[in-house]
PDB file of C-alpha atoms in Angstrom:
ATOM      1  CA  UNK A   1      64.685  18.278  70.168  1.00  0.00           C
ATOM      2  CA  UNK A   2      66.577  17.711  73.369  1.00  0.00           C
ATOM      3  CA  UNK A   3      69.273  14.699  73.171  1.00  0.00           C
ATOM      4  CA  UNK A   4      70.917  14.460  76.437  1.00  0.00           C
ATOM      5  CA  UNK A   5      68.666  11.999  78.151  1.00  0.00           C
ATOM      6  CA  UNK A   6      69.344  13.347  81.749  1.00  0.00           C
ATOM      7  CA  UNK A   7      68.306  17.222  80.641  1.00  0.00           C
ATOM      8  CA  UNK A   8      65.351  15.431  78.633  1.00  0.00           C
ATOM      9  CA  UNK A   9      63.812  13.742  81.754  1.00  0.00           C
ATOM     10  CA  UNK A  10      64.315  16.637  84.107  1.00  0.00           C
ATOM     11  CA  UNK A  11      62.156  19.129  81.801  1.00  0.00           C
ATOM     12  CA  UNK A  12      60.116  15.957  81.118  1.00  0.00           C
ATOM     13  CA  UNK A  13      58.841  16.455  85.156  1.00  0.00           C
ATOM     14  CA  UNK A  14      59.189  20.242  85.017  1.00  0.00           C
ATOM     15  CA  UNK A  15      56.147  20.080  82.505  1.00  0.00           C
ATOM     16  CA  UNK A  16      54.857  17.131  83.751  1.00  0.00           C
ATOM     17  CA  UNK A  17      54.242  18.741  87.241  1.00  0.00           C
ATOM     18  CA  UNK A  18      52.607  21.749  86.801  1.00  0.00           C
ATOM     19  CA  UNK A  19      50.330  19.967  84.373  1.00  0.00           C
ATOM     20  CA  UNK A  20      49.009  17.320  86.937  1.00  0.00           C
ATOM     21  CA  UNK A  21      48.783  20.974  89.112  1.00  0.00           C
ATOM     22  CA  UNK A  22      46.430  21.792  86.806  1.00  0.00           C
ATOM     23  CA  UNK A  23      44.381  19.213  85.850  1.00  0.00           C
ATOM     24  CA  UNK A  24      44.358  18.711  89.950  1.00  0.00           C
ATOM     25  CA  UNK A  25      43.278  22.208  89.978  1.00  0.00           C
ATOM     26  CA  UNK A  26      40.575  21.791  87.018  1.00  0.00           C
ATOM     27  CA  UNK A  27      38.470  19.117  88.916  1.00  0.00           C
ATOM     28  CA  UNK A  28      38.488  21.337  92.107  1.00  0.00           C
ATOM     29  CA  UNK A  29      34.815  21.558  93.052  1.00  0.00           C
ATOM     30  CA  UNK A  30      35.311  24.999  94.485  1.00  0.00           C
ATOM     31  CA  UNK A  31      36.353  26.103  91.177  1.00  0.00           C
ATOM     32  CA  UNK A  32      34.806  29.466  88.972  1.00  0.00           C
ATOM     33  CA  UNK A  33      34.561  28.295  85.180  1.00  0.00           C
ATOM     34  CA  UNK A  34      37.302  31.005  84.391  1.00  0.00           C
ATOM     35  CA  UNK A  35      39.760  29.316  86.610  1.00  0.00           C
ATOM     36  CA  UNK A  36      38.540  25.910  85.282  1.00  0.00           C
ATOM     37  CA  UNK A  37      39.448  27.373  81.614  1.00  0.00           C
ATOM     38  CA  UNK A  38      42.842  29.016  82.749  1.00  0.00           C
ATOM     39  CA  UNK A  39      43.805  25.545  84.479  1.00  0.00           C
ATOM     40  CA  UNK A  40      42.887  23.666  81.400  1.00  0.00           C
ATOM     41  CA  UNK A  41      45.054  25.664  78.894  1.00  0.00           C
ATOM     42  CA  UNK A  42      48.325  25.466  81.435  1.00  0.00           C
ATOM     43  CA  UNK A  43      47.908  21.660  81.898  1.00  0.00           C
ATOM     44  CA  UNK A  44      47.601  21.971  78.013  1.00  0.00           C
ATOM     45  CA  UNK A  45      50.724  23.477  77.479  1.00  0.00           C
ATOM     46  CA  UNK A  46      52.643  22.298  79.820  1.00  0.00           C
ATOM     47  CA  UNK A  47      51.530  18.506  78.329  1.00  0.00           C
ATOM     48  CA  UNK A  48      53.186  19.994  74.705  1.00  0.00           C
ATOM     49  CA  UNK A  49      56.195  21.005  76.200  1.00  0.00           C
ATOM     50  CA  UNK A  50      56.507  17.943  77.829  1.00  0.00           C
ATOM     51  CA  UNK A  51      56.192  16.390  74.178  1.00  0.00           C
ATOM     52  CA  UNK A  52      58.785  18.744  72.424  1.00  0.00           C
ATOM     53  CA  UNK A  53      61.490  17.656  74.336  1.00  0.00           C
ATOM     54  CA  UNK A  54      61.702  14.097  72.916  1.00  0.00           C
ATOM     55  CA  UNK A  55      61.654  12.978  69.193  1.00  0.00           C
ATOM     56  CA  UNK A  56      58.217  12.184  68.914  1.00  0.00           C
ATOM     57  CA  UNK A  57      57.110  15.837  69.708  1.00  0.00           C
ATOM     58  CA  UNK A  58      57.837  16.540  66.162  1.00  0.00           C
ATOM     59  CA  UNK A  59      55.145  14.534  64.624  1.00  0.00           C
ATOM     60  CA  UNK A  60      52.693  16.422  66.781  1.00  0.00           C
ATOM     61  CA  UNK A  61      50.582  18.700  64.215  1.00  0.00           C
ATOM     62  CA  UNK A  62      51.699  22.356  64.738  1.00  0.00           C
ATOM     63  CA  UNK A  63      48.523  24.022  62.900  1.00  0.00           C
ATOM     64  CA  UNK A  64      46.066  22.881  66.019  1.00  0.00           C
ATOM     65  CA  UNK A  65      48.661  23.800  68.929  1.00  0.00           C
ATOM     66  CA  UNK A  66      49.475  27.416  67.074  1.00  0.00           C
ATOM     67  CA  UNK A  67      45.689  28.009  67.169  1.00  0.00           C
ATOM     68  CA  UNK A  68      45.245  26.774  70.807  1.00  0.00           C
ATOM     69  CA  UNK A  69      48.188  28.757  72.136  1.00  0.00           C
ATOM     70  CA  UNK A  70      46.822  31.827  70.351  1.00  0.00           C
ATOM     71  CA  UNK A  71      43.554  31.697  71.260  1.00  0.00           C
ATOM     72  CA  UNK A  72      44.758  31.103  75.040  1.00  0.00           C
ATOM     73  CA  UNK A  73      46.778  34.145  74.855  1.00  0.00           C
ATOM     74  CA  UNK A  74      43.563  36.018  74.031  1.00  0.00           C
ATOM     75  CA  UNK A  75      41.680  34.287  76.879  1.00  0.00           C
ATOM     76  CA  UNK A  76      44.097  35.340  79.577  1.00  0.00           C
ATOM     77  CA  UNK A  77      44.211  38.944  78.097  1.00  0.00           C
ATOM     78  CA  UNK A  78      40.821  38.798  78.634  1.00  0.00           C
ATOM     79  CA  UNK A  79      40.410  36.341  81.779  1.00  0.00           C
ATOM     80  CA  UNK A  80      40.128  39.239  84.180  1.00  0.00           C
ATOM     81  CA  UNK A  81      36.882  40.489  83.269  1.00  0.00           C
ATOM     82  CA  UNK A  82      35.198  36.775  84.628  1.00  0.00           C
ATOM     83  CA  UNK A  83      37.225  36.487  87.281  1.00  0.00           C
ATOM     84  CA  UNK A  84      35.793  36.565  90.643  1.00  0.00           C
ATOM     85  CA  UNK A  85      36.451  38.167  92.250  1.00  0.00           C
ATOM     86  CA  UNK A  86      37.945  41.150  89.882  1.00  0.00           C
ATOM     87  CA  UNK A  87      41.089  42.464  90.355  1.00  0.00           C
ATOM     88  CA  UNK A  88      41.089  45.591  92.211  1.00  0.00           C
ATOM     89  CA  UNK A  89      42.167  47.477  89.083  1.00  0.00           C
ATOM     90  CA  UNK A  90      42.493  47.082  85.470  1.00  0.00           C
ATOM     91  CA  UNK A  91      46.079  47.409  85.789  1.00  0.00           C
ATOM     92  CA  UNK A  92      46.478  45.211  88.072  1.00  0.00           C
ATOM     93  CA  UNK A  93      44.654  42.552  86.028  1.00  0.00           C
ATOM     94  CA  UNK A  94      46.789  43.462  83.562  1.00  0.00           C
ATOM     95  CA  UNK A  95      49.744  42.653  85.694  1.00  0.00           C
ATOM     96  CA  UNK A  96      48.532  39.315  86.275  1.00  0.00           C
ATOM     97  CA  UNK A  97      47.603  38.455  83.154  1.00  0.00           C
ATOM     98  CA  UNK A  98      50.845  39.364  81.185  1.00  0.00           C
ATOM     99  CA  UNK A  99      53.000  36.361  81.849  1.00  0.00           C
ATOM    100  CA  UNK A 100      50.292  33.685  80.850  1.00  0.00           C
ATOM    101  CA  UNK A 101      49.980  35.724  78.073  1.00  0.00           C
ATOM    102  CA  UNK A 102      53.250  35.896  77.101  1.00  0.00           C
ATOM    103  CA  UNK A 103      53.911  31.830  77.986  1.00  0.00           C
ATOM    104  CA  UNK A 104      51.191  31.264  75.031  1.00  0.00           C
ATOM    105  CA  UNK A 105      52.668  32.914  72.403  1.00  0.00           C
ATOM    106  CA  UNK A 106      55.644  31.912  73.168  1.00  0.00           C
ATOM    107  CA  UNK A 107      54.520  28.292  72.834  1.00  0.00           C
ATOM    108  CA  UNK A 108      52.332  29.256  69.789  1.00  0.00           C
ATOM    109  CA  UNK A 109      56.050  30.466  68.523  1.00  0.00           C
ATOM    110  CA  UNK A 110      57.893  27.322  69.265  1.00  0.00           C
ATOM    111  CA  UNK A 111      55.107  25.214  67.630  1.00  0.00           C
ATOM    112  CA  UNK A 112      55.608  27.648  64.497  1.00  0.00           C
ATOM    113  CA  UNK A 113      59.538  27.283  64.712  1.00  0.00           C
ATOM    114  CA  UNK A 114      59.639  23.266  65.078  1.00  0.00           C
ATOM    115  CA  UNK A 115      57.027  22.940  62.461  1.00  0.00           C
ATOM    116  CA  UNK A 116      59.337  24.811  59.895  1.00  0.00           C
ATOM    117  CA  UNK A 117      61.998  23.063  60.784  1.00  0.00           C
ATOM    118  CA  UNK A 118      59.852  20.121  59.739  1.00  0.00           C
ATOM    119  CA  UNK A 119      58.764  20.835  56.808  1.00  0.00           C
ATOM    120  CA  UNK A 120      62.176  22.344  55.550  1.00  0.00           C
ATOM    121  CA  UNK A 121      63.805  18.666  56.708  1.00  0.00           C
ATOM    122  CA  UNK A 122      60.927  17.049  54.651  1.00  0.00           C
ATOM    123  CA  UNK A 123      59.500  15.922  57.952  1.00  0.00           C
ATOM    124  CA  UNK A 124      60.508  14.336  61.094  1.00  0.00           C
ATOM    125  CA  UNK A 125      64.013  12.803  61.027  1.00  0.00           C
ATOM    126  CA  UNK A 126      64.514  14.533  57.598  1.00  0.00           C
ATOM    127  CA  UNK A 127      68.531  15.610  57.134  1.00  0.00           C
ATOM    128  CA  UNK A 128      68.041  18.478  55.246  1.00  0.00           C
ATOM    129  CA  UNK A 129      68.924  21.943  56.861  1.00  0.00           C
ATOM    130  CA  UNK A 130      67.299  25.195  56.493  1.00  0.00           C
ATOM    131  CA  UNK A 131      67.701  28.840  56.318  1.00  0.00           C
ATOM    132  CA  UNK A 132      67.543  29.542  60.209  1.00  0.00           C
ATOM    133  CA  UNK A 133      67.809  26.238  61.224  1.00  0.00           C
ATOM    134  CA  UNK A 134      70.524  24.143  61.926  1.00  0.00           C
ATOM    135  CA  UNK A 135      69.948  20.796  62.029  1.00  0.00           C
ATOM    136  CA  UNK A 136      73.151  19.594  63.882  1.00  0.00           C
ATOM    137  CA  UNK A 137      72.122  21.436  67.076  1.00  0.00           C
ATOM    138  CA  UNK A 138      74.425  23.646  68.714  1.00  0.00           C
ATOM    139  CA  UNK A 139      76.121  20.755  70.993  1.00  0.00           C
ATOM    140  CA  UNK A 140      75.503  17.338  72.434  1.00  0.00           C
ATOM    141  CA  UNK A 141      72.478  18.291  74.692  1.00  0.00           C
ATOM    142  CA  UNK A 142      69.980  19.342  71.208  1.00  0.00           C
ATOM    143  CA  UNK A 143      69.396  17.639  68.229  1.00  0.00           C
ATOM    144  CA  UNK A 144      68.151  21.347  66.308  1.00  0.00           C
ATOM    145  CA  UNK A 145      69.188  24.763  67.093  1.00  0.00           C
ATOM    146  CA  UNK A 146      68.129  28.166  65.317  1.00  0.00           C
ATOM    147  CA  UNK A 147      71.110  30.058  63.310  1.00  0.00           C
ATOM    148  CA  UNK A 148      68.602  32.811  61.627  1.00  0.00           C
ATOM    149  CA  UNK A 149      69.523  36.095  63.873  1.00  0.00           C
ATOM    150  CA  UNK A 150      66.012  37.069  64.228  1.00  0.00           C
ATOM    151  CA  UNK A 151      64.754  33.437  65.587  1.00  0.00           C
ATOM    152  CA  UNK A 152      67.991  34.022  67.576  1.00  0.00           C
ATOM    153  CA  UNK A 153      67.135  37.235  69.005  1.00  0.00           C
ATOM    154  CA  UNK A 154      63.661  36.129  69.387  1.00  0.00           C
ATOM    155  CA  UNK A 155      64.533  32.891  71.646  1.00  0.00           C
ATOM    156  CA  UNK A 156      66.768  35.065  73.888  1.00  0.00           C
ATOM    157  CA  UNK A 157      64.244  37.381  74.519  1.00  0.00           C
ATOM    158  CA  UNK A 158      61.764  34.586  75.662  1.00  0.00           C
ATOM    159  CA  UNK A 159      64.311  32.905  77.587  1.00  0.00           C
ATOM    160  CA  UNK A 160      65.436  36.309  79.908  1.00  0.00           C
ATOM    161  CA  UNK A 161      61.191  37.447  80.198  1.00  0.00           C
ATOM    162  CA  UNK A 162      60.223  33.741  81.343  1.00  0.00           C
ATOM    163  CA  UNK A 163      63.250  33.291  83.585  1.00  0.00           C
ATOM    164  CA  UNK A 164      61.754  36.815  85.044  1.00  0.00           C
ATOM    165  CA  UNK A 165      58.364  35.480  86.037  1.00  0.00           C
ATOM    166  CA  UNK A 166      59.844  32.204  86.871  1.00  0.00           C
ATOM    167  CA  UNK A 167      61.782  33.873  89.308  1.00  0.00           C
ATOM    168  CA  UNK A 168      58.801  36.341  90.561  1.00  0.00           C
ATOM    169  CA  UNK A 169      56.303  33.145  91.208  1.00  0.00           C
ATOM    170  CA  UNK A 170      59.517  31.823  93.092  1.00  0.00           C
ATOM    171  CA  UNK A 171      59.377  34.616  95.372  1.00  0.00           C
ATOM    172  CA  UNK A 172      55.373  34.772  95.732  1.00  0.00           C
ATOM    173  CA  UNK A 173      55.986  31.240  96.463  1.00  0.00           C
ATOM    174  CA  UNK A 174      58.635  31.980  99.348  1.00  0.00           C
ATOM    175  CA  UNK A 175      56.484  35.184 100.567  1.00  0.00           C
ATOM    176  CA  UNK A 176      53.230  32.865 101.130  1.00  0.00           C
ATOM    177  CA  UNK A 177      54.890  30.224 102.554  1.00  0.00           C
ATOM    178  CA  UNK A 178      56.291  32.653 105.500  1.00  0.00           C
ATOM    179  CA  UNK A 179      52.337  33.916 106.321  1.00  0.00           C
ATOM    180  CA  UNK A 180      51.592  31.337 109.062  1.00  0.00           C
ATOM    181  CA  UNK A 181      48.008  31.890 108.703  1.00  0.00           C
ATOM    182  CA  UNK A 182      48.307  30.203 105.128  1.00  0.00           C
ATOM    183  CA  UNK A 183      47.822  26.511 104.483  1.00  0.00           C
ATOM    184  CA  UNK A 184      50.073  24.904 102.980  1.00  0.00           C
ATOM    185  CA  UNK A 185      50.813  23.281 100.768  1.00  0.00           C
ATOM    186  CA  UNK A 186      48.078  24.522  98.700  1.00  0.00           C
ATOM    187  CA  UNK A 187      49.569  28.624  99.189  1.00  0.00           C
ATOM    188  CA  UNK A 188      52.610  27.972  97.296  1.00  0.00           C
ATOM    189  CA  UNK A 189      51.645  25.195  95.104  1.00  0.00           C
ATOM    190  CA  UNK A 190      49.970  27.188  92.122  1.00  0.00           C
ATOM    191  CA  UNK A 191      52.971  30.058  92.128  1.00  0.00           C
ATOM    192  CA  UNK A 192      55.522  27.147  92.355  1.00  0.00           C
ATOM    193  CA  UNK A 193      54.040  24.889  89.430  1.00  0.00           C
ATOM    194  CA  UNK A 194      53.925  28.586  87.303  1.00  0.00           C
ATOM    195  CA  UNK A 195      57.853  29.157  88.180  1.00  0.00           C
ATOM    196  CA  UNK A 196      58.398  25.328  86.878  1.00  0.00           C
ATOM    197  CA  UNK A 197      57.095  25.665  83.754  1.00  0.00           C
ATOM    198  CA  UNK A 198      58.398  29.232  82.853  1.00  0.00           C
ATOM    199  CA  UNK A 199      62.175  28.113  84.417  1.00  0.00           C
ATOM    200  CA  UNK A 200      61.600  25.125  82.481  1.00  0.00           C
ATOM    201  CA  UNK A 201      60.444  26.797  78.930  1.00  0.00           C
ATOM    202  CA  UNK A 202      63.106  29.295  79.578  1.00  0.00           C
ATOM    203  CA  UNK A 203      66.179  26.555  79.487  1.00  0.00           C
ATOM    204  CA  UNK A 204      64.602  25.319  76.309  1.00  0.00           C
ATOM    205  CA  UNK A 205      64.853  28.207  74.311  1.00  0.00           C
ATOM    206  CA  UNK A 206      68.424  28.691  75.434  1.00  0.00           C
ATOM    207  CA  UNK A 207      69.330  25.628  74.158  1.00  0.00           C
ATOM    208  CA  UNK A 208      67.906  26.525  70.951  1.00  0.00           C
ATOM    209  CA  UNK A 209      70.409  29.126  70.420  1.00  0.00           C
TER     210      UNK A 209
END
């Protein structure tokens, strides 16, 4: 999907990163199982973004990841409730939960999108273009790019909500790492690995548009 080779290897480690964060994070013997889950799906996703910036990431099924996605959107809705311990209120569960929530669908979206651009093409590397879909890109740094107003819209949206979280774990990031009492790096690392993958899903649906 992307085609300048630069941009491709600098998202390449901004989803690379926060997924070695995570499965770092997953084998932590200190670990509650709900964490364990949570770290599992991020490294997950981050490992399929990572993928759909080069031209292999097309031939990756889209029926499994749509399913994953979704049902990880549901587990962070729900993650609260097993946490330990609980957040002091349901709203501010809530709070915490929204953005992983929203970074699910919103890969359970792009899966959708890239694997109707596939089909339409007649596969990976098919010329064909589609209603929506223009298979020329919209410059030298993408190989696709959506045309259909409402994928459009939709890809905007994402792109301004998870440049707003990336920005927010930036500054919990910045606000632990001033506590001197903290350790580092392990304070900022889990806030800073969120903001990479959110900046870094963020530039990819701009390009799509």
């Amino acid at each position: 999907m992307i085609a300048a080779t630069g941009l491709r290897w600098i998202l390449t480690a901004l989803f690379l990163l926060p997924a070695l964060f995570a499965l770092r994070a997953t084998a932590a013997p200190d670990r509650a199982s709900a964490d364990r889950v949570g770290h599992v799906l991020h490294a997950v996703m981050a490992a399929a973004m990572a993928a759909m910036v080069w031209p292999w990431g097309t031939d990756l099924p889209a029926g499994p990841q749509i399913l994953v996605f979704s049902l990880g959107a549901l587990w962070f809705a729900a993650a609260p409730r097993f946490r330990s311990p609980r957040p002091a209120s349901p709203r501010e569960g809530l709070a915490a939960a929204v953005p992983h929530v929203v970074m699910m669908l919103a890969m359970a979206w792009m899966a959708a999108v890239m694997d109707s651009h596939a089909t339409a093409s007649g596969g990976p590397g098919g010329g064909h273009d589609m209603p929506g879909m223009d298979m020329s890109g919209g410059g030298a740094a993408v190989t696709m790019s959506l045309s259909g107003a409402g994928q459009q819209g939709t890809a905007v949206l994402l792109s301004v909500v998870l440049t707003a979280f990336g920005l927010l774990w930036l500054a919990q990031a910045f606000d632990r790492a001033r506590v001197p009492a903290t350790p580092l790096p392990a304070a900022v690392a889990e806030p800073l690995c969120h903001a990479a993958m959110a900046l870094g899903m963020a530039l990819t649906f701009v390009l799509l548009v």
